[in-house]
Amino acid sequence: GGDGSFCAISPGRQHYYFSRQQARMVKATVDGNGLWTAYRRIDPIGMKKQDYLFINPFLLDPNNANIMYMAGDNRVWRNHDLSAIALNNAYDSISTNWTAFPDTVPFADGKVTALAVTKIPAHRLYYGTNKRKLFRVNKANLTTTPLDITGTLSPNVFPSSAYINCIAVDPN
């Protein structure tokens, strides 16, 4: 139900991740006809609908598909072990293995609007905001310390009203 949003499939199609508006996310198994065989809602407990973008980004870490990163207002959230979430067909948000990165985006720099993770170097997370800022977290699977890299780009790369909605990283 609801408007479709981001999705991800773990290697070997073991688990499927679906979201709808305001980051209502589900981890599921799916049969050959595309029907859910088991599921669990997995978005972090305590977040309000207004804390998410209408179409809210999340992604699996390409180095470890049991790690998920998700935008939530001015923070990045990390689930460090999706495998620990049992599929019990419950549809309420959870706290299992979710951590909010503290001070992800200073308030004046807006909301997290885009995410990308590199394969090489492993676990390097990039995220952008609705107010032209670009950040990097090295070893995002272990740390939550962001580095503002907007200033390292050529002057005037982003107009003052820029809204970063996609980040592509070079696979090499």
PDB file of C-alpha atoms in Angstrom:
ATOM      1  CA  GLY A   1       0.000   0.000   0.000  1.00  0.00           C
ATOM      2  CA  GLY A   2       1.008   3.585  -0.487  1.00  0.00           C
ATOM      3  CA  ASP A   3       3.322   5.248  -2.981  1.00  0.00           C
ATOM      4  CA  GLY A   4       6.347   3.170  -3.941  1.00  0.00           C
ATOM      5  CA  SER A   5       9.751   4.566  -3.137  1.00  0.00           C
ATOM      6  CA  PHE A   6      13.277   3.171  -2.790  1.00  0.00           C
ATOM      7  CA  CYS A   7      13.987  -0.556  -2.854  1.00  0.00           C
ATOM      8  CA  ALA A   8      16.984  -2.886  -2.533  1.00  0.00           C
ATOM      9  CA  ILE A   9      17.656  -6.581  -2.969  1.00  0.00           C
ATOM     10  CA  SER A  10      20.313  -8.407  -0.974  1.00  0.00           C
ATOM     11  CA  PRO A  11      22.807 -10.631  -2.793  1.00  0.00           C
ATOM     12  CA  GLY A  12      21.278 -13.966  -3.761  1.00  0.00           C
ATOM     13  CA  ARG A  13      17.811 -12.384  -3.422  1.00  0.00           C
ATOM     14  CA  GLN A  14      17.666 -13.552   0.169  1.00  0.00           C
ATOM     15  CA  HIS A  15      15.859 -10.420   1.333  1.00  0.00           C
ATOM     16  CA  TYR A  16      13.997  -7.614  -0.381  1.00  0.00           C
ATOM     17  CA  TYR A  17      13.677  -4.115   1.065  1.00  0.00           C
ATOM     18  CA  PHE A  18      10.766  -1.888   0.099  1.00  0.00           C
ATOM     19  CA  SER A  19       9.707   1.564   1.173  1.00  0.00           C
ATOM     20  CA  ARG A  20       6.741   3.818   0.664  1.00  0.00           C
ATOM     21  CA  GLN A  21       6.097   7.466   1.491  1.00  0.00           C
ATOM     22  CA  GLN A  22       7.696   8.892   4.635  1.00  0.00           C
ATOM     23  CA  ALA A  23      10.199   5.993   4.880  1.00  0.00           C
ATOM     24  CA  ARG A  24       7.869   3.238   5.966  1.00  0.00           C
ATOM     25  CA  MET A  25      10.281   0.371   5.200  1.00  0.00           C
ATOM     26  CA  VAL A  26       9.839  -3.391   5.054  1.00  0.00           C
ATOM     27  CA  LYS A  27      12.283  -6.289   4.952  1.00  0.00           C
ATOM     28  CA  ALA A  28      10.676  -9.279   3.210  1.00  0.00           C
ATOM     29  CA  THR A  29      11.128 -12.610   1.535  1.00  0.00           C
ATOM     30  CA  VAL A  30       9.375 -13.042  -1.777  1.00  0.00           C
ATOM     31  CA  ASP A  31       8.215 -16.120  -3.701  1.00  0.00           C
ATOM     32  CA  GLY A  32       8.645 -16.772  -7.431  1.00  0.00           C
ATOM     33  CA  ASN A  33       5.442 -14.853  -8.173  1.00  0.00           C
ATOM     34  CA  GLY A  34       6.645 -11.745  -6.349  1.00  0.00           C
ATOM     35  CA  LEU A  35       4.364 -12.231  -3.334  1.00  0.00           C
ATOM     36  CA  TRP A  36       5.617 -11.629   0.185  1.00  0.00           C
ATOM     37  CA  THR A  37       6.132 -14.853   2.128  1.00  0.00           C
ATOM     38  CA  ALA A  38       7.269 -13.097   5.333  1.00  0.00           C
ATOM     39  CA  TYR A  39       7.994  -9.492   6.282  1.00  0.00           C
ATOM     40  CA  ARG A  40       8.878  -7.036   9.042  1.00  0.00           C
ATOM     41  CA  ARG A  41       8.613  -3.262   9.076  1.00  0.00           C
ATOM     42  CA  ILE A  42      12.098  -1.973   9.881  1.00  0.00           C
ATOM     43  CA  ASP A  43      12.185   1.860   9.978  1.00  0.00           C
ATOM     44  CA  PRO A  44      13.548   3.343  13.253  1.00  0.00           C
ATOM     45  CA  ILE A  45      11.128   3.769  16.127  1.00  0.00           C
ATOM     46  CA  GLY A  46      10.442   7.284  17.349  1.00  0.00           C
ATOM     47  CA  MET A  47      10.701   9.047  14.013  1.00  0.00           C
ATOM     48  CA  LYS A  48       7.702  11.099  12.918  1.00  0.00           C
ATOM     49  CA  LYS A  49       6.352  11.211   9.373  1.00  0.00           C
ATOM     50  CA  GLN A  50       7.416  14.837   9.080  1.00  0.00           C
ATOM     51  CA  ASP A  51      11.031  13.814   9.869  1.00  0.00           C
ATOM     52  CA  TYR A  52      11.288  12.044   6.505  1.00  0.00           C
ATOM     53  CA  LEU A  53      11.197  13.225   2.941  1.00  0.00           C
ATOM     54  CA  PHE A  54       8.071  12.110   1.105  1.00  0.00           C
ATOM     55  CA  ILE A  55      10.275   9.823  -1.008  1.00  0.00           C
ATOM     56  CA  ASN A  56      13.002   9.049   1.514  1.00  0.00           C
ATOM     57  CA  PRO A  57      16.346   7.533   0.460  1.00  0.00           C
ATOM     58  CA  PHE A  58      17.920   4.412   1.903  1.00  0.00           C
ATOM     59  CA  LEU A  59      20.523   1.978   0.600  1.00  0.00           C
ATOM     60  CA  LEU A  60      22.383  -1.193   1.440  1.00  0.00           C
ATOM     61  CA  ASP A  61      26.155  -1.036   1.863  1.00  0.00           C
ATOM     62  CA  PRO A  62      27.674  -2.789  -1.205  1.00  0.00           C
ATOM     63  CA  ASN A  63      30.403  -4.237   1.026  1.00  0.00           C
ATOM     64  CA  ASN A  64      27.962  -5.752   3.518  1.00  0.00           C
ATOM     65  CA  ALA A  65      24.287  -6.100   2.620  1.00  0.00           C
ATOM     66  CA  ASN A  66      23.402  -6.378   6.317  1.00  0.00           C
ATOM     67  CA  ILE A  67      24.259  -2.689   6.757  1.00  0.00           C
ATOM     68  CA  MET A  68      21.705  -0.087   5.710  1.00  0.00           C
ATOM     69  CA  TYR A  69      21.956   3.706   5.616  1.00  0.00           C
ATOM     70  CA  MET A  70      18.848   5.869   5.626  1.00  0.00           C
ATOM     71  CA  ALA A  71      18.080   9.599   5.582  1.00  0.00           C
ATOM     72  CA  GLY A  72      15.922  10.992   8.364  1.00  0.00           C
ATOM     73  CA  ASP A  73      15.504  14.762   8.654  1.00  0.00           C
ATOM     74  CA  ASN A  74      18.988  16.226   9.266  1.00  0.00           C
ATOM     75  CA  ARG A  75      20.527  12.867  10.175  1.00  0.00           C
ATOM     76  CA  VAL A  76      21.822   9.717   8.588  1.00  0.00           C
ATOM     77  CA  TRP A  77      20.702   6.513  10.273  1.00  0.00           C
ATOM     78  CA  ARG A  78      22.644   3.252  10.143  1.00  0.00           C
ATOM     79  CA  ASN A  79      21.379  -0.241  10.822  1.00  0.00           C
ATOM     80  CA  HIS A  80      24.513  -2.261  11.483  1.00  0.00           C
ATOM     81  CA  ASP A  81      22.933  -5.741  11.324  1.00  0.00           C
ATOM     82  CA  LEU A  82      19.764  -6.281   9.295  1.00  0.00           C
ATOM     83  CA  SER A  83      20.195 -10.054   9.664  1.00  0.00           C
ATOM     84  CA  ALA A  84      19.170  -9.740  13.334  1.00  0.00           C
ATOM     85  CA  ILE A  85      15.683  -8.556  12.352  1.00  0.00           C
ATOM     86  CA  ALA A  86      13.318 -11.523  12.362  1.00  0.00           C
ATOM     87  CA  LEU A  87      10.534 -11.648   9.797  1.00  0.00           C
ATOM     88  CA  ASN A  88       7.513 -11.971  12.101  1.00  0.00           C
ATOM     89  CA  ASN A  89       4.932 -10.196   9.916  1.00  0.00           C
ATOM     90  CA  ALA A  90       4.699  -7.255  12.334  1.00  0.00           C
ATOM     91  CA  TYR A  91       4.099  -3.746  11.015  1.00  0.00           C
ATOM     92  CA  ASP A  92       5.398  -1.356  13.647  1.00  0.00           C
ATOM     93  CA  SER A  93       8.698   0.535  13.603  1.00  0.00           C
ATOM     94  CA  ILE A  94      11.652  -0.906  15.522  1.00  0.00           C
ATOM     95  CA  SER A  95      14.817   0.048  17.396  1.00  0.00           C
ATOM     96  CA  THR A  96      16.803  -3.090  16.497  1.00  0.00           C
ATOM     97  CA  ASN A  97      20.357  -2.075  15.531  1.00  0.00           C
ATOM     98  CA  TRP A  98      19.506   1.496  14.451  1.00  0.00           C
ATOM     99  CA  THR A  99      21.940   4.305  15.268  1.00  0.00           C
ATOM    100  CA  ALA A 100      21.466   7.954  14.345  1.00  0.00           C
ATOM    101  CA  PHE A 101      24.647   9.725  13.347  1.00  0.00           C
ATOM    102  CA  PRO A 102      24.953  12.650  15.784  1.00  0.00           C
ATOM    103  CA  ASP A 103      25.229  16.106  14.234  1.00  0.00           C
ATOM    104  CA  THR A 104      25.019  14.678  10.730  1.00  0.00           C
ATOM    105  CA  VAL A 105      23.960  17.973   9.188  1.00  0.00           C
ATOM    106  CA  PRO A 106      24.076  21.251  11.079  1.00  0.00           C
ATOM    107  CA  PHE A 107      20.504  22.575  11.255  1.00  0.00           C
ATOM    108  CA  ALA A 108      21.226  25.474   8.889  1.00  0.00           C
ATOM    109  CA  ASP A 109      22.473  23.008   6.261  1.00  0.00           C
ATOM    110  CA  GLY A 110      19.080  21.344   5.866  1.00  0.00           C
ATOM    111  CA  LYS A 111      17.847  17.778   5.485  1.00  0.00           C
ATOM    112  CA  VAL A 112      19.676  14.716   4.168  1.00  0.00           C
ATOM    113  CA  THR A 113      18.338  14.166   0.637  1.00  0.00           C
ATOM    114  CA  ALA A 114      20.752  11.767  -1.102  1.00  0.00           C
ATOM    115  CA  LEU A 115      23.044   8.871  -0.153  1.00  0.00           C
ATOM    116  CA  ALA A 116      25.785   6.837  -1.863  1.00  0.00           C
ATOM    117  CA  VAL A 117      28.317   4.285  -0.588  1.00  0.00           C
ATOM    118  CA  THR A 118      31.520   3.190  -2.281  1.00  0.00           C
ATOM    119  CA  LYS A 119      32.714  -0.359  -2.772  1.00  0.00           C
ATOM    120  CA  ILE A 120      36.342   0.817  -2.966  1.00  0.00           C
ATOM    121  CA  PRO A 121      37.348   2.223  -0.559  1.00  0.00           C
ATOM    122  CA  ALA A 122      34.937   0.132   1.464  1.00  0.00           C
ATOM    123  CA  HIS A 123      32.137   1.762   3.473  1.00  0.00           C
ATOM    124  CA  ARG A 124      32.766   5.360   2.367  1.00  0.00           C
ATOM    125  CA  LEU A 125      29.403   7.122   2.644  1.00  0.00           C
ATOM    126  CA  TYR A 126      28.508  10.327   0.813  1.00  0.00           C
ATOM    127  CA  TYR A 127      25.377  12.305   1.553  1.00  0.00           C
ATOM    128  CA  GLY A 128      23.905  15.510   0.254  1.00  0.00           C
ATOM    129  CA  THR A 129      21.353  17.984   1.539  1.00  0.00           C
ATOM    130  CA  ASN A 130      18.525  20.157   0.308  1.00  0.00           C
ATOM    131  CA  LYS A 131      20.774  23.183   0.923  1.00  0.00           C
ATOM    132  CA  ARG A 132      23.731  22.420  -1.417  1.00  0.00           C
ATOM    133  CA  LYS A 133      25.975  20.685   1.108  1.00  0.00           C
ATOM    134  CA  LEU A 134      27.931  17.493   0.425  1.00  0.00           C
ATOM    135  CA  PHE A 135      29.446  15.350   3.190  1.00  0.00           C
ATOM    136  CA  ARG A 136      31.637  12.238   3.407  1.00  0.00           C
ATOM    137  CA  VAL A 137      32.013   9.666   6.176  1.00  0.00           C
ATOM    138  CA  ASN A 138      35.006   7.351   5.899  1.00  0.00           C
ATOM    139  CA  LYS A 139      34.412   3.897   7.399  1.00  0.00           C
ATOM    140  CA  ALA A 140      30.716   4.677   7.882  1.00  0.00           C
ATOM    141  CA  ASN A 141      30.187   1.106   9.055  1.00  0.00           C
ATOM    142  CA  LEU A 142      32.176   1.981  12.207  1.00  0.00           C
ATOM    143  CA  THR A 143      32.095   5.746  12.705  1.00  0.00           C
ATOM    144  CA  THR A 144      29.616   8.588  12.413  1.00  0.00           C
ATOM    145  CA  THR A 145      32.065  11.466  11.898  1.00  0.00           C
ATOM    146  CA  PRO A 146      31.173  13.522   8.815  1.00  0.00           C
ATOM    147  CA  LEU A 147      33.513  15.673   6.776  1.00  0.00           C
ATOM    148  CA  ASP A 148      31.990  18.618   4.880  1.00  0.00           C
ATOM    149  CA  ILE A 149      33.473  18.303   1.397  1.00  0.00           C
ATOM    150  CA  THR A 150      31.332  20.970  -0.273  1.00  0.00           C
ATOM    151  CA  GLY A 151      34.142  23.489   0.129  1.00  0.00           C
ATOM    152  CA  THR A 152      36.679  21.223  -1.607  1.00  0.00           C
ATOM    153  CA  LEU A 153      34.734  21.426  -4.868  1.00  0.00           C
ATOM    154  CA  SER A 154      35.400  24.098  -7.461  1.00  0.00           C
ATOM    155  CA  PRO A 155      33.807  27.440  -6.552  1.00  0.00           C
ATOM    156  CA  ASN A 156      30.175  27.811  -7.493  1.00  0.00           C
ATOM    157  CA  VAL A 157      29.709  24.124  -8.357  1.00  0.00           C
ATOM    158  CA  PHE A 158      26.342  24.171  -6.634  1.00  0.00           C
ATOM    159  CA  PRO A 159      24.076  27.209  -6.907  1.00  0.00           C
ATOM    160  CA  SER A 160      22.946  28.672  -3.589  1.00  0.00           C
ATOM    161  CA  SER A 161      19.497  27.107  -4.035  1.00  0.00           C
ATOM    162  CA  ALA A 162      20.820  23.633  -5.001  1.00  0.00           C
ATOM    163  CA  TYR A 163      19.057  20.518  -3.763  1.00  0.00           C
ATOM    164  CA  ILE A 164      21.216  17.381  -4.035  1.00  0.00           C
ATOM    165  CA  ASN A 165      18.885  14.554  -5.033  1.00  0.00           C
ATOM    166  CA  CYS A 166      21.357  11.993  -6.356  1.00  0.00           C
ATOM    167  CA  ILE A 167      24.996  11.073  -5.801  1.00  0.00           C
ATOM    168  CA  ALA A 168      26.874   8.739  -8.138  1.00  0.00           C
ATOM    169  CA  VAL A 169      30.261   7.364  -7.112  1.00  0.00           C
ATOM    170  CA  ASP A 170      32.878   6.060  -9.512  1.00  0.00           C
ATOM    171  CA  PRO A 171      32.974   2.266  -9.062  1.00  0.00           C
ATOM    172  CA  ASN A 172      36.760   2.366  -9.553  1.00  0.00           C
TER     173      ASN A 172
END
